[in-house]
PDB file of N, CA and C in Angstrom:
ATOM      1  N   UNK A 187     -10.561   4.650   2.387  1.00  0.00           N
ATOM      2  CA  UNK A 187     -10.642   3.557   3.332  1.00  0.00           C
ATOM      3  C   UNK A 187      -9.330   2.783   3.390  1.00  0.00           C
ATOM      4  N   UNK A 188      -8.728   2.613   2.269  1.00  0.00           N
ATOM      5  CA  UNK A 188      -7.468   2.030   2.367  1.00  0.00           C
ATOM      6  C   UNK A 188      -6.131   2.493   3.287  1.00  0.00           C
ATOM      7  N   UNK A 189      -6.088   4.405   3.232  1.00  0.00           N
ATOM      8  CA  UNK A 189      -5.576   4.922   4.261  1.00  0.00           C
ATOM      9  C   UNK A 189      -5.565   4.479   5.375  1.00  0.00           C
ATOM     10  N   UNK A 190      -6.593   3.752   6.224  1.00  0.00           N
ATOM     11  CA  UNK A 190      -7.246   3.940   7.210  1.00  0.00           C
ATOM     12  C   UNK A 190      -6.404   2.339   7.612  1.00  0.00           C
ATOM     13  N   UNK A 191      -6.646   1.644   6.693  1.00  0.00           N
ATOM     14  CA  UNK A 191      -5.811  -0.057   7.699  1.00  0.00           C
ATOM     15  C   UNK A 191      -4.295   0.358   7.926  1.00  0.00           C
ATOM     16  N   UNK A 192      -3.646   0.964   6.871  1.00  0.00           N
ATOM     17  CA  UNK A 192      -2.159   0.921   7.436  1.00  0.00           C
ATOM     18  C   UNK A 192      -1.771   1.485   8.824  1.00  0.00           C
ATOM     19  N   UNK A 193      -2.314   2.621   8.876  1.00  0.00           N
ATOM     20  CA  UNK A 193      -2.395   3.096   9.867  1.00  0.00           C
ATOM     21  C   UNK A 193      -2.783   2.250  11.129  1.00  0.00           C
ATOM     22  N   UNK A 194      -3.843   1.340  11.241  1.00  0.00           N
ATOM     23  CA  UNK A 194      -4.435   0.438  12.120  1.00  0.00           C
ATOM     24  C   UNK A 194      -3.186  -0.433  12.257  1.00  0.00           C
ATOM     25  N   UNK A 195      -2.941  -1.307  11.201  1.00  0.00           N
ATOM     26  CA  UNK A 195      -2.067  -2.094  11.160  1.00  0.00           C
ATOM     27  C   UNK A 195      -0.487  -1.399  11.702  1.00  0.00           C
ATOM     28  N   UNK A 196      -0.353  -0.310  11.376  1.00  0.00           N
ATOM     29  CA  UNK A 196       1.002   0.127  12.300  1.00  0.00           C
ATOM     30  C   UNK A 196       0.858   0.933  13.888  1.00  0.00           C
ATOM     31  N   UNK A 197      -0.239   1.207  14.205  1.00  0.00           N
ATOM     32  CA  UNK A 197      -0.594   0.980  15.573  1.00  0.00           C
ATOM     33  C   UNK A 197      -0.615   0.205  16.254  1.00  0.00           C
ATOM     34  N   UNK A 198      -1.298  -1.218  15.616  1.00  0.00           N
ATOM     35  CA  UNK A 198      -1.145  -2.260  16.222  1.00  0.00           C
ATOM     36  C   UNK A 198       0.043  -2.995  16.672  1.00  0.00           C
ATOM     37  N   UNK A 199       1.073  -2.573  15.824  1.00  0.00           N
ATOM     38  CA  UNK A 199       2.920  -3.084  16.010  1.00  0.00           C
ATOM     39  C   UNK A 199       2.747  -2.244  16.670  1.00  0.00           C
ATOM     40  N   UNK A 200       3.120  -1.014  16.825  1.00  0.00           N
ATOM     41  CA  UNK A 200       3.788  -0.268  17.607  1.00  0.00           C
ATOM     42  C   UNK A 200       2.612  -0.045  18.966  1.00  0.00           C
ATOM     43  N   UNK A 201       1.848  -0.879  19.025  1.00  0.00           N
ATOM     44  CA  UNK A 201       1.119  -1.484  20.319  1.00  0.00           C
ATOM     45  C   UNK A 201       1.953  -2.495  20.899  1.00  0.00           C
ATOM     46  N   UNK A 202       2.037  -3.539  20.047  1.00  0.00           N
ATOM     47  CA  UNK A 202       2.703  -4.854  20.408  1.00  0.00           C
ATOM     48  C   UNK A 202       4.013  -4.455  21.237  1.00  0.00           C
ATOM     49  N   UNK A 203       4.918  -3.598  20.081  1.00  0.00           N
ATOM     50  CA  UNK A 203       6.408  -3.704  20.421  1.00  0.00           C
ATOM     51  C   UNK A 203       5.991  -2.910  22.351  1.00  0.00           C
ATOM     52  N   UNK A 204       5.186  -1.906  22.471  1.00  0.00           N
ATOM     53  CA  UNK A 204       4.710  -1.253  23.805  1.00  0.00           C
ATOM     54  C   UNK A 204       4.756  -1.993  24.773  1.00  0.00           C
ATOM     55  N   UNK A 205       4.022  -3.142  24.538  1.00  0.00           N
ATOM     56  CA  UNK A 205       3.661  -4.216  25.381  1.00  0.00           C
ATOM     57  C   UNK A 205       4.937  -5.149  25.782  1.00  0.00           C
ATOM     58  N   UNK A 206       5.956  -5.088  25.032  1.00  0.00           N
ATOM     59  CA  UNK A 206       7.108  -6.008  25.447  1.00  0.00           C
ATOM     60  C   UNK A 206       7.939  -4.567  26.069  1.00  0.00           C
ATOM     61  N   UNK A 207       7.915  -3.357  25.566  1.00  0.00           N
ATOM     62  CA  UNK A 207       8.571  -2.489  26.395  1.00  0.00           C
ATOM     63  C   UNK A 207       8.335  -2.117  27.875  1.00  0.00           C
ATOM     64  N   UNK A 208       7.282  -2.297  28.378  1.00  0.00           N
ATOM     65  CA  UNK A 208       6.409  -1.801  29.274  1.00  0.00           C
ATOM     66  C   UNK A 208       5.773  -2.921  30.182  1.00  0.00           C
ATOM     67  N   UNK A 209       6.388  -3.796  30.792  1.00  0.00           N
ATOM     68  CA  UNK A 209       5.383  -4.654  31.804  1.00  0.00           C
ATOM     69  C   UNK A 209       4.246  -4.235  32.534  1.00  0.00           C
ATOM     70  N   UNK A 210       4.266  -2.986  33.103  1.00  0.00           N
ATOM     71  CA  UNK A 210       3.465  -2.671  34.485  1.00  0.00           C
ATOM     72  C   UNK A 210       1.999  -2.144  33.064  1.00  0.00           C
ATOM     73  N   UNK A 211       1.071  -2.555  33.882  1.00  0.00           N
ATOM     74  CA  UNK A 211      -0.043  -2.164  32.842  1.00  0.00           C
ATOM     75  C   UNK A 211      -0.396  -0.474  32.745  1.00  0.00           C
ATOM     76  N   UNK A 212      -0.117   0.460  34.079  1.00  0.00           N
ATOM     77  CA  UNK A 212      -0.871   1.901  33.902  1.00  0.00           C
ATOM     78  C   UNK A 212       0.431   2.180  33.083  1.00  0.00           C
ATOM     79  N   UNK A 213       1.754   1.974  33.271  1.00  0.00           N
ATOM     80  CA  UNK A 213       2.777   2.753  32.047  1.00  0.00           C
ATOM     81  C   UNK A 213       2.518   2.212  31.083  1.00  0.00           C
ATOM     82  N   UNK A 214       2.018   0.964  30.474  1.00  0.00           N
ATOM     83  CA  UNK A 214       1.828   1.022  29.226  1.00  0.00           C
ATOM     84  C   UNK A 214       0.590   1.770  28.490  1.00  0.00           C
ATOM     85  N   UNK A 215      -0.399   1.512  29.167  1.00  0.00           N
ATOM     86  CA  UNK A 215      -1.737   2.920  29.186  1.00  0.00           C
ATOM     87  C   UNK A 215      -1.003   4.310  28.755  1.00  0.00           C
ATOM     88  N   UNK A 216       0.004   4.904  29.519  1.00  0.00           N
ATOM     89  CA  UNK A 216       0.260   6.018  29.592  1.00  0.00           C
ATOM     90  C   UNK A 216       1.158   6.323  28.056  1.00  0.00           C
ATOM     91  N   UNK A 217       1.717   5.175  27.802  1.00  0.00           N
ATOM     92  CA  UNK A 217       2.567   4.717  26.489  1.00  0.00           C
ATOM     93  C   UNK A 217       1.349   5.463  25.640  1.00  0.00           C
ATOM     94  N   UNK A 218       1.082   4.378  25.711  1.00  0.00           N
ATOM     95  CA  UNK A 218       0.218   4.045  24.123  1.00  0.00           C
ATOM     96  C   UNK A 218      -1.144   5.388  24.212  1.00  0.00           C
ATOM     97  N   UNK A 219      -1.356   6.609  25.662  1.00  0.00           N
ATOM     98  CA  UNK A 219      -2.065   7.828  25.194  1.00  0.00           C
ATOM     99  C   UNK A 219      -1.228   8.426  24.492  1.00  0.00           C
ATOM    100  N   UNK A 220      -0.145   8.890  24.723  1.00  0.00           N
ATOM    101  CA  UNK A 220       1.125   9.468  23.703  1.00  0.00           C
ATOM    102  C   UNK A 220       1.097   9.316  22.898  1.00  0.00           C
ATOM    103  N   UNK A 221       1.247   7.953  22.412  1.00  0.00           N
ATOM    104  CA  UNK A 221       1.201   7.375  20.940  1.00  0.00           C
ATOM    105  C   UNK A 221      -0.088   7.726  20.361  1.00  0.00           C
ATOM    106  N   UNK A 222      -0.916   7.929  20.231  1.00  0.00           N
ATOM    107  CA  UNK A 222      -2.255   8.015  20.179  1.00  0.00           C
ATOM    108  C   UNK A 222      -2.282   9.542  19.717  1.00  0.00           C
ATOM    109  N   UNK A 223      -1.783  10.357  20.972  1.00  0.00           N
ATOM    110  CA  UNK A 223      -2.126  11.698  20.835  1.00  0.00           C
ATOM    111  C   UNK A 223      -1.208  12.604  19.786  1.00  0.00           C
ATOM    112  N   UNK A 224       0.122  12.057  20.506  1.00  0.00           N
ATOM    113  CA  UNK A 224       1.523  12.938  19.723  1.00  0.00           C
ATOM    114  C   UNK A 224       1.669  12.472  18.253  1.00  0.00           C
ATOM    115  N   UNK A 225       1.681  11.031  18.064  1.00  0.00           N
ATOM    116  CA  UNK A 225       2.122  10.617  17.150  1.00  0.00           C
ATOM    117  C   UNK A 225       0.993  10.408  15.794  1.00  0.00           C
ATOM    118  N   UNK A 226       0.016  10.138  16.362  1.00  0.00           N
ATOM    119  CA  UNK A 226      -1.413   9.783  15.485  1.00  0.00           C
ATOM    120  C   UNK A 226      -2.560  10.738  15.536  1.00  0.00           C
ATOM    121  N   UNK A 227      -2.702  11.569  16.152  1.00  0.00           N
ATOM    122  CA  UNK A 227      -3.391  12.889  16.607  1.00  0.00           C
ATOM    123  C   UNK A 227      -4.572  12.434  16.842  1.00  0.00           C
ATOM    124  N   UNK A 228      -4.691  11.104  17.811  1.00  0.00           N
ATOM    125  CA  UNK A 228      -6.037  10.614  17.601  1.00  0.00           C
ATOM    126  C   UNK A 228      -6.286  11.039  19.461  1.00  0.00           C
ATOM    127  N   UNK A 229      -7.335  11.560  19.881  1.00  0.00           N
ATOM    128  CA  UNK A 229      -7.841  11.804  21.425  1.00  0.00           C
ATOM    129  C   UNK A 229      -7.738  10.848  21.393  1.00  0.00           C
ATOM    130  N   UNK A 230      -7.451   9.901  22.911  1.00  0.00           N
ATOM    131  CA  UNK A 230      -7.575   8.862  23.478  1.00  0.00           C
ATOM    132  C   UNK A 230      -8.656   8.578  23.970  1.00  0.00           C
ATOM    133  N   UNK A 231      -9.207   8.005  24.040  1.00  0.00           N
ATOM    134  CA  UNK A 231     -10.521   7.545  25.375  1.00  0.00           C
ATOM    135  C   UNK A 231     -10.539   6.320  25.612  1.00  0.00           C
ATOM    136  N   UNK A 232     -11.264   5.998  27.071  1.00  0.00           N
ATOM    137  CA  UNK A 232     -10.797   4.847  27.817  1.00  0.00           C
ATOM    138  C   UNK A 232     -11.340   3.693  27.119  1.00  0.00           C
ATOM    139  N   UNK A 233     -12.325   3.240  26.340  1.00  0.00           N
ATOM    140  CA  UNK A 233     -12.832   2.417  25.374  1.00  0.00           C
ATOM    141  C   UNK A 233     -11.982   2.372  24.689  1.00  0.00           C
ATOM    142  N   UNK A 234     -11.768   3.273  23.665  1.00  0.00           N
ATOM    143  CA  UNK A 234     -10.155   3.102  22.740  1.00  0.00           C
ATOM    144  C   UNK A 234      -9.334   2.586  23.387  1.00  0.00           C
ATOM    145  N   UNK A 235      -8.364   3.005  24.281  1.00  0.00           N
ATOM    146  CA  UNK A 235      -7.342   2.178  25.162  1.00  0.00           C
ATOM    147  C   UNK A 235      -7.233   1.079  25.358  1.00  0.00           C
ATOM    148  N   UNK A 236      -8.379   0.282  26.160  1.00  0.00           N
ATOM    149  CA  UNK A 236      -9.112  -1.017  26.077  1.00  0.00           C
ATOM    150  C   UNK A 236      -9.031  -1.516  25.072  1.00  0.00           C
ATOM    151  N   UNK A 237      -9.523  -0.975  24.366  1.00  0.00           N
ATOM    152  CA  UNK A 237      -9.484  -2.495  22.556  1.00  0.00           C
ATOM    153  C   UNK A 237      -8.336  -2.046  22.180  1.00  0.00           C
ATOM    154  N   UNK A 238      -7.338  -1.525  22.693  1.00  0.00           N
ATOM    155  CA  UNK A 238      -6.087  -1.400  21.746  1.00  0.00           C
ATOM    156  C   UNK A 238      -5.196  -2.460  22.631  1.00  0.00           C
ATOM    157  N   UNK A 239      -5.343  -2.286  24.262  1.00  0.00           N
ATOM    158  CA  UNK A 239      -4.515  -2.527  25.173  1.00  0.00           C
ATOM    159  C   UNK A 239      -4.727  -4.296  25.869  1.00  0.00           C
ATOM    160  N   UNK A 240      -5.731  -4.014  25.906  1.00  0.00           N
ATOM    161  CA  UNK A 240      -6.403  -5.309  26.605  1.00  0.00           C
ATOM    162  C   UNK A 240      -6.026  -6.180  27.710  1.00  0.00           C
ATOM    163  N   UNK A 241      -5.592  -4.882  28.735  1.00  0.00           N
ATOM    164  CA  UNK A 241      -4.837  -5.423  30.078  1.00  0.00           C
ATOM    165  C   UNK A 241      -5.425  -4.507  31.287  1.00  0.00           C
ATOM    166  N   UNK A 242      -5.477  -5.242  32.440  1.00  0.00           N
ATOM    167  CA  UNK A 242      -6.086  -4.825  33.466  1.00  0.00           C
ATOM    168  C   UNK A 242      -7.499  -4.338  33.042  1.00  0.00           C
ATOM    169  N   UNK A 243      -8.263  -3.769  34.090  1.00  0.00           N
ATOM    170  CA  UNK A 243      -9.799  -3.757  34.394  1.00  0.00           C
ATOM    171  C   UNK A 243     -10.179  -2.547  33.590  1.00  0.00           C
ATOM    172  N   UNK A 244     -11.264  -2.598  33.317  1.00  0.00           N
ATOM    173  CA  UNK A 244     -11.880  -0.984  32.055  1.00  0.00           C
ATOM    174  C   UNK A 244     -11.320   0.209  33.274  1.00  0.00           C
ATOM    175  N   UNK A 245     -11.118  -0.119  34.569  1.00  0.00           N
ATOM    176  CA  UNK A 245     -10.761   1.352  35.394  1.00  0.00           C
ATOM    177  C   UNK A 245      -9.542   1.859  35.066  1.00  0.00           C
ATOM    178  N   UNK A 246      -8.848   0.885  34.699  1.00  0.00           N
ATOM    179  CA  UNK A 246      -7.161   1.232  34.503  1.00  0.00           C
ATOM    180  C   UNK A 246      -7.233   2.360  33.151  1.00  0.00           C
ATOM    181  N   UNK A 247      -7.644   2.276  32.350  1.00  0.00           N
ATOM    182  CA  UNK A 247      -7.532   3.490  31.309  1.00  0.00           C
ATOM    183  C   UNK A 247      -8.264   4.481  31.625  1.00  0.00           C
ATOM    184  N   UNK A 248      -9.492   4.580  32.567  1.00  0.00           N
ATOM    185  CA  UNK A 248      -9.657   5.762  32.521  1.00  0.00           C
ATOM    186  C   UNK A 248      -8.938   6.375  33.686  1.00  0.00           C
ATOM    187  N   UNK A 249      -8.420   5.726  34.813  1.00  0.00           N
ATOM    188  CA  UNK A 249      -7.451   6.216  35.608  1.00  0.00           C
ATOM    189  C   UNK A 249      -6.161   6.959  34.914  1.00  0.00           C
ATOM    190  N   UNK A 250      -5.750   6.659  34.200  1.00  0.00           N
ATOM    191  CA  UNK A 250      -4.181   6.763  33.503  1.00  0.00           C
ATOM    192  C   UNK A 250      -4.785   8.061  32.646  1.00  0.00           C
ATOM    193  N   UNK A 251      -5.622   7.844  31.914  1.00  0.00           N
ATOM    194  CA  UNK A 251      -6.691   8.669  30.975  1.00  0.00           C
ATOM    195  C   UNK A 251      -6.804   9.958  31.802  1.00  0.00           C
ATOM    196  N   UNK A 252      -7.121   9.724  33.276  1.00  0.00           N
ATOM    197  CA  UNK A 252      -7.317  11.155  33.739  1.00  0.00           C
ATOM    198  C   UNK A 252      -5.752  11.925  34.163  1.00  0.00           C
ATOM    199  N   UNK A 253      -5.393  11.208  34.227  1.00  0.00           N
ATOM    200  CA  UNK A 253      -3.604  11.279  34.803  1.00  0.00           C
ATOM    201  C   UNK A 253      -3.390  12.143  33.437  1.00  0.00           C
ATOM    202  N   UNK A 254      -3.406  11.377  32.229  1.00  0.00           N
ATOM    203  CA  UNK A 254      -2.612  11.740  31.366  1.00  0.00           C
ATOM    204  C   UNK A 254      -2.915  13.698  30.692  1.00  0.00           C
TER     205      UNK A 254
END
């Protein structure tokens, strides 16, 4: 279980720092599936996105989500 916060906790920065990289909300969506997928090997889904992202309407991640 201890594994499990650092990881949270360095998603969450490298959420944050996303969010100052990225103004427009679907590129930061599209950010942070990458990050998710490439970097953390975690599937994305549009609920996940949402509690990570917490910008624009629940449609915006699964839009970007199907894009991606």
């Amino acid at each position: 279980m201890s594994d499990v916060l650092p990881d949270e906790t360095c998603l969450a920065a490298e959420i944050e720092r996303l969010k100052g990289a990225h103004p427009k909300t679907r590129e930061l969506y599209r950010e942070v599936c990458a990050l998710l997928f490439f970097r953390y090997g975690i599937t994305p889904t549009a609920n996940r996105l949402y509690q990570l992202v917490r910008r624009g309407s629940m449609g915006t991640p699964t839009a970007v989500l199907g894009e991606f």
